[in-house]
XYZ file of C-alpha atoms in Angstrom:
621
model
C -33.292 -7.794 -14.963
C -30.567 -8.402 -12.310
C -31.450 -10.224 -9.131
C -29.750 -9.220 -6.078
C -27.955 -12.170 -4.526
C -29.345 -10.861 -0.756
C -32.932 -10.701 0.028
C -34.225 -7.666 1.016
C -34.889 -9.179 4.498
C -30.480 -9.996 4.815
C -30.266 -6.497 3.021
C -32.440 -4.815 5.958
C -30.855 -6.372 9.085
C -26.961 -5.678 8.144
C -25.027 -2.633 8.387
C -25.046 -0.551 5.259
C -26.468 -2.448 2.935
C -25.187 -0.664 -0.178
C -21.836 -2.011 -0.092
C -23.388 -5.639 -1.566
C -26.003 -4.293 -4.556
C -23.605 -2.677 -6.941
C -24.842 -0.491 -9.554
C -23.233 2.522 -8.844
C -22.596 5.355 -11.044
C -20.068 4.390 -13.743
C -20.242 0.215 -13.020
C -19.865 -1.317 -16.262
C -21.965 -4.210 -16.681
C -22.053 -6.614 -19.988
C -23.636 -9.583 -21.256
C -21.942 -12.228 -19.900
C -22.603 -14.721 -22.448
C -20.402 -12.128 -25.073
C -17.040 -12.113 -23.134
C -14.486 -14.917 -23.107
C -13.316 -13.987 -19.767
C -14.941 -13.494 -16.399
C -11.990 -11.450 -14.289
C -13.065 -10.559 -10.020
C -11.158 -7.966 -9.309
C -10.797 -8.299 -5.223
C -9.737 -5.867 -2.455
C -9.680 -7.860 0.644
C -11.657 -5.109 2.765
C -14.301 -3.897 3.441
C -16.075 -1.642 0.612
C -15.330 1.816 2.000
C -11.415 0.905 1.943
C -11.533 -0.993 -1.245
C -13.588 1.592 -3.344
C -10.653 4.387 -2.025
C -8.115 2.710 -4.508
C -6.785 3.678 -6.944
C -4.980 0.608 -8.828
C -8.463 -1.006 -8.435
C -9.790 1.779 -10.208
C -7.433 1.831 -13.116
C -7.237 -2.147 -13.602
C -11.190 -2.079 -13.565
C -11.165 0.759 -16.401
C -8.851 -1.303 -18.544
C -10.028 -4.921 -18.152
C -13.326 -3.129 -19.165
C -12.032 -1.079 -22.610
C -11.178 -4.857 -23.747
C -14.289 -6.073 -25.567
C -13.644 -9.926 -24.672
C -13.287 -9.286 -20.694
C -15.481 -8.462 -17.947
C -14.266 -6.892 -14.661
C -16.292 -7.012 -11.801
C -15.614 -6.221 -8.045
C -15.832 -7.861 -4.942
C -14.689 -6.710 -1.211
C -14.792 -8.579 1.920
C -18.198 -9.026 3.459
C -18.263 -7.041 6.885
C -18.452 -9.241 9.932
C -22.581 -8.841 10.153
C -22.664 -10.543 6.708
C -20.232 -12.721 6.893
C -22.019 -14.879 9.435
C -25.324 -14.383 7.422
C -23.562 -15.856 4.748
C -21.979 -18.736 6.579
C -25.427 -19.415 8.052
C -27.111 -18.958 4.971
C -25.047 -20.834 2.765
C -24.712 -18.034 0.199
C -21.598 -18.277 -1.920
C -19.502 -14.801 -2.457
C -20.509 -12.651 -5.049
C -19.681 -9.708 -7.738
C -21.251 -6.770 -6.706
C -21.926 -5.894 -10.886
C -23.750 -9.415 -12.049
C -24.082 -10.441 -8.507
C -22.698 -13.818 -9.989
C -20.620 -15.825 -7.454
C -17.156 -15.598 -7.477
C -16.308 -19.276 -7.878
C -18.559 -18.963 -11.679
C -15.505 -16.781 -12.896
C -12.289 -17.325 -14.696
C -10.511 -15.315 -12.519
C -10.151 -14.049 -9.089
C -7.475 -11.198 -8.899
C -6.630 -9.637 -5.202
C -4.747 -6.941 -4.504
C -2.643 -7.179 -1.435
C -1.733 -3.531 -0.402
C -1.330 -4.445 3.090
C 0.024 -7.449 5.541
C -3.061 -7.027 8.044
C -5.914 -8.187 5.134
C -3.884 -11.826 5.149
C -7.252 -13.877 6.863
C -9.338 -11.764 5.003
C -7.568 -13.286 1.588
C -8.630 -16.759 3.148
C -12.325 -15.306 4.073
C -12.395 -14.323 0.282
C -11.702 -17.570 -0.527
C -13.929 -19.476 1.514
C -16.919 -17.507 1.422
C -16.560 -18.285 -2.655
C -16.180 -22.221 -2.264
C -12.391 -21.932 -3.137
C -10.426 -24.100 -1.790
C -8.193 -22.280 0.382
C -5.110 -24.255 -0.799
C -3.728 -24.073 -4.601
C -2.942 -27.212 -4.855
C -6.601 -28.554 -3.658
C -8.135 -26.766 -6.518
C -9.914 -28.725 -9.336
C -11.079 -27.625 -13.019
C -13.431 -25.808 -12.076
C -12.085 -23.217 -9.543
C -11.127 -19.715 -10.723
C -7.632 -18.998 -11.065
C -6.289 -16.959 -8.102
C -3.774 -14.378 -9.025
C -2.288 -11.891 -6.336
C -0.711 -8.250 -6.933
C 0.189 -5.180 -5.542
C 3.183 -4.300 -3.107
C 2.729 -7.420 -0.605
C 3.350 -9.952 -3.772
C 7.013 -8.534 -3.464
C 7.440 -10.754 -0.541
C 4.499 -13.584 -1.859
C 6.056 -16.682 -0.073
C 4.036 -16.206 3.157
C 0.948 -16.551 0.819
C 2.270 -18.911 -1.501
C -0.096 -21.628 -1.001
C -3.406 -19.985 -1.266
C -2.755 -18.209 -4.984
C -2.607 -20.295 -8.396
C -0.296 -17.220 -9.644
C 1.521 -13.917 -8.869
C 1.745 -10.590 -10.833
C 5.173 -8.643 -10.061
C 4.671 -5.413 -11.087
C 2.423 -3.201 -12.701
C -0.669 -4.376 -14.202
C -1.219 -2.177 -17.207
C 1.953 -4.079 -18.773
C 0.836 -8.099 -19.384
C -1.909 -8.179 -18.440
C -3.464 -8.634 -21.913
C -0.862 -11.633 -23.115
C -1.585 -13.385 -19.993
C -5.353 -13.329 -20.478
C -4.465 -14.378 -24.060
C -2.573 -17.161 -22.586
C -5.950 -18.290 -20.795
C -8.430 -18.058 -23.685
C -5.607 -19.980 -25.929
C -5.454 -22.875 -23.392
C -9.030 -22.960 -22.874
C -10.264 -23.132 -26.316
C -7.604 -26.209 -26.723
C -8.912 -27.973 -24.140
C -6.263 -27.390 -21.794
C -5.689 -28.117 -18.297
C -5.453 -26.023 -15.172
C -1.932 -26.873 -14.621
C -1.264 -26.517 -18.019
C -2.344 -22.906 -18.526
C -0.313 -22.322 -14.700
C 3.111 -23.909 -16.809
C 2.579 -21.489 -20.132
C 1.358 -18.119 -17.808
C 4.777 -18.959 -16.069
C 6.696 -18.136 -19.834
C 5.356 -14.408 -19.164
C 7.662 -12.082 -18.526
C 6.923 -11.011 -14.292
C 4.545 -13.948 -13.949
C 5.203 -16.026 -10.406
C 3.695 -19.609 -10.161
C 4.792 -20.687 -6.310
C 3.735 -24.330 -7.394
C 6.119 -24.249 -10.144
C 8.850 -23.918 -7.563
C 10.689 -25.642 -4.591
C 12.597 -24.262 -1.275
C 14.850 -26.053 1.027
C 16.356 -24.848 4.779
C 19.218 -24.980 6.698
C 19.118 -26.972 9.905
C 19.099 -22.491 11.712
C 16.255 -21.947 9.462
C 17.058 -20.032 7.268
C 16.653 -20.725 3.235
C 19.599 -23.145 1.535
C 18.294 -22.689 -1.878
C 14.902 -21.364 -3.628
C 14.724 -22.812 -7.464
C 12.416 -23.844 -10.352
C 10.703 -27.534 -9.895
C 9.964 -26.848 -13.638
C 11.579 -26.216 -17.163
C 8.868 -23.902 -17.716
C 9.658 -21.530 -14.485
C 12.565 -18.948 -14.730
C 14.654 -19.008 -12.119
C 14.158 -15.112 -11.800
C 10.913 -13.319 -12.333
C 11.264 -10.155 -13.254
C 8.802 -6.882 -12.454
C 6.848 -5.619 -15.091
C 7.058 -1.267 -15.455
C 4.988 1.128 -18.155
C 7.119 3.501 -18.692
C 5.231 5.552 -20.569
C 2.474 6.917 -17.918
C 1.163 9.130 -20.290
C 0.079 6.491 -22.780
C -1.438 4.195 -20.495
C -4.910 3.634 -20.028
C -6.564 5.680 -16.899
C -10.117 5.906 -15.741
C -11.717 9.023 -16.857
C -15.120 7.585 -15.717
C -14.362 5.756 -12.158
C -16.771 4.372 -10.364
C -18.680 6.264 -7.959
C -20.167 4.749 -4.473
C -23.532 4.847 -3.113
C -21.943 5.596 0.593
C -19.039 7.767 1.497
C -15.791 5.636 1.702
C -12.329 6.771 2.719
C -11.309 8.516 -0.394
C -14.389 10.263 -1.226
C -12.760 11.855 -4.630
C -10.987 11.982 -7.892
C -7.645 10.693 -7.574
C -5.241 12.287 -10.163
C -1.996 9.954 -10.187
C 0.562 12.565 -10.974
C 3.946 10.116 -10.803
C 5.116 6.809 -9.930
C 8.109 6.433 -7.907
C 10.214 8.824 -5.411
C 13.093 10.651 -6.209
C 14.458 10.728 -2.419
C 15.392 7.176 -1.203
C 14.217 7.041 2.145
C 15.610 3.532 3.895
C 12.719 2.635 5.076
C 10.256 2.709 2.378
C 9.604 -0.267 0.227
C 7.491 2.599 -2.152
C 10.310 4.379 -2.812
C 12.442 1.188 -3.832
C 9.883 -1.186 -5.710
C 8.444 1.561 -7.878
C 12.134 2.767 -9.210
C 12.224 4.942 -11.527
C 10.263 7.770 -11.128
C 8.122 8.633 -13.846
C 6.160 11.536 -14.867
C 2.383 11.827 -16.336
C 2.216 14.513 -18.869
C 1.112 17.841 -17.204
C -1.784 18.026 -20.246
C -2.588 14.766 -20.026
C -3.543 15.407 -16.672
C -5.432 18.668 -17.338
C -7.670 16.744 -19.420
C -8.353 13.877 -17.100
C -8.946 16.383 -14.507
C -11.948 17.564 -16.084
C -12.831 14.594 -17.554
C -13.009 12.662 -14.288
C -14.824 15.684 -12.141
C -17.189 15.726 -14.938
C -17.809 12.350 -15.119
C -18.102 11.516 -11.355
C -19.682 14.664 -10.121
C -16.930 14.373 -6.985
C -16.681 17.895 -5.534
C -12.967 17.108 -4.601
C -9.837 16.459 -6.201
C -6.717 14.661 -4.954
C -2.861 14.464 -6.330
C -1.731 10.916 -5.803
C 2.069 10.593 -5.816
C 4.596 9.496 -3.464
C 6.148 13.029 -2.934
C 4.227 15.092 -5.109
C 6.355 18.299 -4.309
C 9.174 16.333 -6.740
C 6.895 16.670 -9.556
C 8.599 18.830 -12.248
C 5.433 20.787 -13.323
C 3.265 20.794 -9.912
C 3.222 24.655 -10.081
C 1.645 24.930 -13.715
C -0.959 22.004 -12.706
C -2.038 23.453 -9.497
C -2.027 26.729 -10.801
C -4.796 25.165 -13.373
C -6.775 23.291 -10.907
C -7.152 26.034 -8.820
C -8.413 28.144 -11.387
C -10.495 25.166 -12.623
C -12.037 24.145 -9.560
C -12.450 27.290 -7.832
C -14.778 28.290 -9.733
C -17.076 25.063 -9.660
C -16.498 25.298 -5.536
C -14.533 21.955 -6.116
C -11.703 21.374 -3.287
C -8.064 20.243 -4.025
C -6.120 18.027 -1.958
C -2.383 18.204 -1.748
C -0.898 15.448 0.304
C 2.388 14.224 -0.022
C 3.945 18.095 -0.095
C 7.262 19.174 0.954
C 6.514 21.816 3.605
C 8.235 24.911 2.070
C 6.813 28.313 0.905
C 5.284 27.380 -2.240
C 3.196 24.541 -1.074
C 2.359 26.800 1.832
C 1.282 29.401 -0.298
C -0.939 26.626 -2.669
C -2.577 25.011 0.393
C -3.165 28.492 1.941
C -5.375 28.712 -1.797
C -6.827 25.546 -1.488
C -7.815 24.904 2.498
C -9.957 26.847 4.930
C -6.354 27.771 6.923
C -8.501 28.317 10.511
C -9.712 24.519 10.315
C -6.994 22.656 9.076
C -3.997 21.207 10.300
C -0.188 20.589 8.828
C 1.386 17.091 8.462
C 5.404 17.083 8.588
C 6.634 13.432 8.452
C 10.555 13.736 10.482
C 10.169 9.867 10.682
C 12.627 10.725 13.379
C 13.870 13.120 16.158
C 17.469 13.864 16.037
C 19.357 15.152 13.252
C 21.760 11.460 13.844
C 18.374 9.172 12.765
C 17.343 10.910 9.507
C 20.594 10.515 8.310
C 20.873 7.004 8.887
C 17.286 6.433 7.531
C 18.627 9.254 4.540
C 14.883 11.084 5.201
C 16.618 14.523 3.669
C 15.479 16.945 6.123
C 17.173 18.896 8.418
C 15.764 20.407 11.542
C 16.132 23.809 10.549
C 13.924 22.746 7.531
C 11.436 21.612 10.058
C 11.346 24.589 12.198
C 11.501 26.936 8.926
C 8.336 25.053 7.522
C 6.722 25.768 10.471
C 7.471 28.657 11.419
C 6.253 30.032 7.618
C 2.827 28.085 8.561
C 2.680 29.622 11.528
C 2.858 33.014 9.941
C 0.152 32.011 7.659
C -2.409 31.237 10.635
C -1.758 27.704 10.610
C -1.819 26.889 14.325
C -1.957 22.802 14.155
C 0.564 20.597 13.272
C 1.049 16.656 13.170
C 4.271 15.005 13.330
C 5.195 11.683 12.309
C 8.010 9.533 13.351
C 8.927 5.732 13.900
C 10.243 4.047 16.967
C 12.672 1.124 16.519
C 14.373 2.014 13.677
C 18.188 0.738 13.021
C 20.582 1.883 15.425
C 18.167 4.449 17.590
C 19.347 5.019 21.534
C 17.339 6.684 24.240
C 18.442 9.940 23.349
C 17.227 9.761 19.606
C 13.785 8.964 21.430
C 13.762 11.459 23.838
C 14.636 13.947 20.594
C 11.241 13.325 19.211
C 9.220 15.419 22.469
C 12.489 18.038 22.003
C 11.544 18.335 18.424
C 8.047 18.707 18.761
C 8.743 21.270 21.902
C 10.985 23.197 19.362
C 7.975 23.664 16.651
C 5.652 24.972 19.513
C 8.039 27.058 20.408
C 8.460 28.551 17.498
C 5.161 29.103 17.160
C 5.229 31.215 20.704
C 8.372 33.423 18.919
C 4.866 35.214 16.890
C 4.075 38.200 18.513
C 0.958 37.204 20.695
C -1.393 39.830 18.197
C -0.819 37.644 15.361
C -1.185 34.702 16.535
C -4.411 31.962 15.619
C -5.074 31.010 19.431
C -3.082 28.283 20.499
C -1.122 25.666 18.954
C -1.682 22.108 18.966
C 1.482 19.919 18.058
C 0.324 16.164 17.619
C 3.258 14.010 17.195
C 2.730 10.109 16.653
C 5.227 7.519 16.691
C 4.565 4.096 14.511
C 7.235 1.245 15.192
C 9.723 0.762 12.273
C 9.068 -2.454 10.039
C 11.648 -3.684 7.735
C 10.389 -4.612 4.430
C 11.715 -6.115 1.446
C 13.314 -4.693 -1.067
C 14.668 -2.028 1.265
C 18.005 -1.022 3.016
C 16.309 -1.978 6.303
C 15.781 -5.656 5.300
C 18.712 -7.201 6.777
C 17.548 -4.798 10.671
C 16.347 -6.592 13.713
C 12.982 -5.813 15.666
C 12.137 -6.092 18.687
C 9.724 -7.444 21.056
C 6.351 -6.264 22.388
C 7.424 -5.210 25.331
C 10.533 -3.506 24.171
C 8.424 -1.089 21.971
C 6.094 -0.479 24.831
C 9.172 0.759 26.863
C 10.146 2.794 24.438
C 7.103 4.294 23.754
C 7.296 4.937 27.347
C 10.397 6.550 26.803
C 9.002 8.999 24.630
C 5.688 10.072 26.507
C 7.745 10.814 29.442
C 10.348 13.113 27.569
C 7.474 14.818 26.227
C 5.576 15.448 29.992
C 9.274 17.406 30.634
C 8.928 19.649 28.048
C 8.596 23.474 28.528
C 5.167 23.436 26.245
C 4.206 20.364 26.690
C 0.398 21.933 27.389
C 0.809 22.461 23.523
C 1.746 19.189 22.807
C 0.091 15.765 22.528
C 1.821 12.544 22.042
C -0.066 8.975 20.273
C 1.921 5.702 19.360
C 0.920 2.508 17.634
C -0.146 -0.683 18.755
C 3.056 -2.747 18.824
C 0.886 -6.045 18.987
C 0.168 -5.328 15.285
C 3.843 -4.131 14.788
C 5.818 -7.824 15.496
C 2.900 -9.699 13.626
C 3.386 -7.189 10.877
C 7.054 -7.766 10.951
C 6.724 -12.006 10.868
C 4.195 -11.648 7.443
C 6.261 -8.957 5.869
C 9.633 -10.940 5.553
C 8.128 -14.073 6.432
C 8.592 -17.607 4.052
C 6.016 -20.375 3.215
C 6.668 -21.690 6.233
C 4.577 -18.781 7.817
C 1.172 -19.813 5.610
C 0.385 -22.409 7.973
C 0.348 -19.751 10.951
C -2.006 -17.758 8.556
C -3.870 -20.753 7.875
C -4.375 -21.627 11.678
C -5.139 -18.424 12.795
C -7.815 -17.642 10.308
C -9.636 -21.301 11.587
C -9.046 -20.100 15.077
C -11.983 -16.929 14.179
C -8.745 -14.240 13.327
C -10.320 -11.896 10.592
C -9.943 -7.567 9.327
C -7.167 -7.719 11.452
C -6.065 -4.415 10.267
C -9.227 -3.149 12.409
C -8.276 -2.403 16.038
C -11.751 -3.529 17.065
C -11.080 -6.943 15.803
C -7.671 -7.782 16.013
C -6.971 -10.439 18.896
C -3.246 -10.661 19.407
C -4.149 -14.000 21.333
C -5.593 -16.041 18.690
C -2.449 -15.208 16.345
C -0.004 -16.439 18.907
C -1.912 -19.774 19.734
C -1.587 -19.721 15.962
C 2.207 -19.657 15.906
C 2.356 -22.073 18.870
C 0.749 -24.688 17.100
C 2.485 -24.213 13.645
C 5.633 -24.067 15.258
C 6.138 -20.799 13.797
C 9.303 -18.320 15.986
C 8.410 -14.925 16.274
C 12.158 -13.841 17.845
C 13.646 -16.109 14.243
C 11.845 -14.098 11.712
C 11.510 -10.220 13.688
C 14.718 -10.079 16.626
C 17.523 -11.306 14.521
C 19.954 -9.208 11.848
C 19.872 -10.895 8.876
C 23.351 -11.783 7.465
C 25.132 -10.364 4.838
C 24.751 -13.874 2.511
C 21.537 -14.997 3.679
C 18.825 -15.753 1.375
C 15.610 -13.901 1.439
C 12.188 -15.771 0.658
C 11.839 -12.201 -1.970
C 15.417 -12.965 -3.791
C 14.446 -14.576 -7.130
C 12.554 -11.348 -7.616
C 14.224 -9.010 -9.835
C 12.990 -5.252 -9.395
C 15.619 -3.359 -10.894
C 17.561 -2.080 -7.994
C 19.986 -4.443 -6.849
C 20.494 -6.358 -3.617
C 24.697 -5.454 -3.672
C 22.815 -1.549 -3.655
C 20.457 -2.121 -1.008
C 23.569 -3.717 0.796
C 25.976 -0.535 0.359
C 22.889 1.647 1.653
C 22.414 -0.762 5.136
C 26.275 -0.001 5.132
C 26.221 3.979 4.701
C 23.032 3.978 7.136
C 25.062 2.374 9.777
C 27.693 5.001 9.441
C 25.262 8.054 9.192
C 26.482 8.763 5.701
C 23.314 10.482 3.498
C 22.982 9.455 -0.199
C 21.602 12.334 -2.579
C 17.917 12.009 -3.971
C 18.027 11.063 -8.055
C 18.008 14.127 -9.464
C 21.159 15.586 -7.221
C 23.197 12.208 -8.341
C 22.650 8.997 -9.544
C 23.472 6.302 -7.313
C 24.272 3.614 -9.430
C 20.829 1.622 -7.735
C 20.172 -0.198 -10.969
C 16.405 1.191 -12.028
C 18.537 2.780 -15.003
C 17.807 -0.972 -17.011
C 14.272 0.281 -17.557
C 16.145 3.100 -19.414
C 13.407 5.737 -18.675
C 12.065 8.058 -16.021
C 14.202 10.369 -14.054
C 16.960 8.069 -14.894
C 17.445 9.671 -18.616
C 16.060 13.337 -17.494
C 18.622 15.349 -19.431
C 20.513 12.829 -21.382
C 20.692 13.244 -24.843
């Protein structure tokens, strides 16, 4: 019989104690002594936000369909266990065999998010893992990162053995094959690091060397080794509809974030957004077959006994056969009293007239995403929507008996004046106002227009990667900027205005396009206590600059500078399929206002068409 690794006495004095015992509906446990390979499978957060996602999910169901691997999960201890555990002395553990981590072959974390970067180093330490790659001995499991923060690894370069760029479905299985091969030889850690660097999207930092200019910035970034490739390229499954997906995912004892199924209907975006790293590393767009995900549909809500369904995509309005799938679902689930989720929808009559099917219209509210105010600032960030789409979308929601509505916009973005601020309270007066054009009789009470403003972060592998930031106190002011226009508005009774904290903003910024020289800061900061510094509660601005102080680490060098036109990234020798000359000609058209059409209107030339797939053959013979 399993033995929990917590007594019942730890289990009784922390906060929700079934995040630690495992055994939840669909967990796969097997005998350990009957696989060749022990794989953790680690989201560096706490349970509730690790069990919510979904490329856990599907990387769990398919390390687990292989009859030689076990996948088990792990999640960062909340802060009440974490010291019991420090105290204690009790190693990090799988929440299936309750086996600690540092007994497996591999640890593999996904990185979804700049904020979990201590919590990568709690991981570690809590396991007995060296924190540092090169400090690691025979014995340590190998420490592979993936997911969209491993597009820019080099801040975390010297904490992981290895990378994954791309998608995991696709090599997965040769790289484990790799492992077992060395292994059974008798081979070495760094020897099994040298051949896993052969595989096609596989990044070994160790394997490589990076020198600077006397500014700073990078004078080259190369192999130290025969055995690396001077490019690594990202691994894509083109075929969505062939690859493995979990029709039996595992369900939680507690409610978590994403208390659902989670139906991934397409990978990629269609519309090319500047901003949004998605929307550029995930090129092309690819469809799941509409019948394929009928089945799974069923399957999964069957299987999981979730009374709730949700469409995963990033624009889910783009996919080509959303009216025949909703149309099912809603016939599917209605009758089992099973509710459907639609984010990620244009706002336009059909999907009004589908979430008017779906949603209890009196108690929910409408998200529109302008990202920004005046007409001028989509079309340098290429967002595709015009105001009178706005007001149109809004104005058909209002009609419905929707009567709240969220906006969302950025602050900070490339080029943006005080008026392009101030536009954000005229916009959101405009939607209220249209909302007062019903006659009063028909009308659901009174509006509520919530608009919230997050400050712009260039990322890589965007348009927006060579654009300045700014400092703290600049997006403060123009924050300030914005609540004030919105306090002169005619409905401003109707209207409500929230920003983000632009502490997290510039520290975002430094580990987003940061190099290896910024793992030392990391390093520092997570000795001086910082930790789930993606939760407001815990985050201590302080501690992080103390941390850059020490490390000699410039927050103005890598946030409130334009990058040049021939400067070398830390991301360069990654090769995702668009090109850097396109990302270039888009900075270029965004700082003339010039709009480039979404995929489908016109290809751009963007380079994704070298996967030959996707939307990039839709039509062609």
């Amino acid at each position: 019989m399993r033995k929990l690794a917590l007594n019942d006495e730890i289990l009784l004095k922390i906060e929700k104690p079934a995040r630690y015992i495992g055994g939840e509906v669909n967990s796969v446990m097997k005998d350990k002594e009957k696989v060749d390979v022990r794989f953790a499978m680690c989201f560096p957060d706490v349970y509730e936000i690790g069990m919510s996602h979904l490329g856990i999910q599907i990387l769990y169901d398919m390390f687990n369909r292989m009859e030689d691997v076990w996948c088990e999960r792990v999640y960062s201890p909340w802060t009440d266990l974490d010291a019991v555990m420090r105290e204690e002395k009790i190693p990090l553990f799988a929440l299936e065999s309750q086996d600690p981590i540092k007994d497996f072959d591999f640890l593999g974390i996904t990185i979804q998010y700049e904020m979990c970067y201590t919590n990568i180093l709690q991981v570690l330490d809590l396991s007995g893992i060296p924190l540092l790659a090169a400090d690691r001995t025979e014995d340590c499991p190998v420490v592979i990162g993936g997911g969209p923060c491993a597009y820019n690894p080099e801040p975390l370069a010297d904490f992981f053995d290895l990378f994954y760029i791309g998608e995991g479905e696709a090599v997965y299985r040769e790289l484990l094959d790799v492992y077992k091969e060395n292994k059974k030889n008798g081979g070495t850690r760094k020897e099994f690091l040298r051949k896993a660097a052969g595989i096609e999207g596989i990044y070994v930092p160790s394997l490589y060397e990076v020198t600077y200019k006397e500014d700073g910035t990078i004078a080259s970034f190369a192999p130290a080794d025969p055995c690396a490739p001077a490019r690594v390229r990202k691994q894509v499954v083109m075929d969505l509809s062939e690859t493995t997906y979990p029709e039996k995912p595992v369900v939680p004892f507690i409610k978590v974030t994403q208390d659902r199924v989670v139906l991934e209907i397409q990978r990629g975006c269609i519309r090319g957004c500047r901003f949004c790293q998605a929307g550029m590393i995930y090129r092309p767009t690819r469809e799941r077959d509409v019948e394929m995900l009928k089945t799974y549909a069923r399957r999964m809500l069957e299987n999981t006994g979730h009374e709730e369904i949700s469409l995963s995509s990033l624009s889910s309005s783009d996919y080509s056969r959303l009216e025949e799938l909703v149309t099912y679902l809603i016939d599917e689930c209605s009758r089992k009293e099973i509710n459907i989720s639609l984010p990620s929808l244009r706002i336009d009559a059909f999907s009004l007239d589908v979430m008017s099917k779906v949603q209890d219209v009196k108690k929910s509210s409408l998200t529109f995403a302008p990202e920004a105010g005046s007409q001028r600032m989509r079309n340098v960030i290429n967002k595709g929507l015009t105001e009178e789409d706005i007001l149109t979308g809004a104005g058909e929601a209002f009609e419905g008996g929707w009567n709240k509505v969220k906006l969302y916009f950025m602050l900070g973005l490339p080029t943006e004046t005080e008026e392009d601020m101030r536009d954000i309270a005229v916009l959101a007066d405009k939607v209220a106002r249209r909302y007062y054009e019903i006659p009063k009789e028909k009308r659901n009470g009174k509006c509520q227009i919530t608009a919230s403003s997050s400050f712009f972060i260039p990322k890589p592998f965007t348009p927006f990667q060579w654009a300045r930031m700014y400092s703290n106190e600049e997006y403060i002011s123009r924050a300030a900027v914005v609540k004030h226009a919105f306090q002169e508005q005619l409905n401003r009774k109707s209207l409500k205005y929230n920003w983000h904290d632009a502490e997290v903003t510039v520290l975002e910024g430094v580990l987003a396009r940061g190099d290896r020289r910024v793992g030392a800061a990391i390093l520092e900061a997570y000795r001086l206590g910082c930790l789930y510094d993606a939760w407001t509660e815990n985050f201590t601005y302080g501690k992080w600059l103390q941390a850059f102080e020490k490390t000699g680490i410039d927050l103005a060098f890598y946030n409130e500078r334009e990058r040049g036109e021939e400067e070398i990234f830390p991301w360069d020798f990654i090769d995702i399929g668009v090109t850097k000359a396109f990302l270039r000609k888009e900075w270029e058209r965004a700082m003339k206002g010039e709009v480039t059409p979404n995929c489908r209107q016109q290809c751009s030339g963007c380079g994704a068409a070298v996967w030959r797939g996707g939307v990039c053959v839709e039509g062609k013979n």
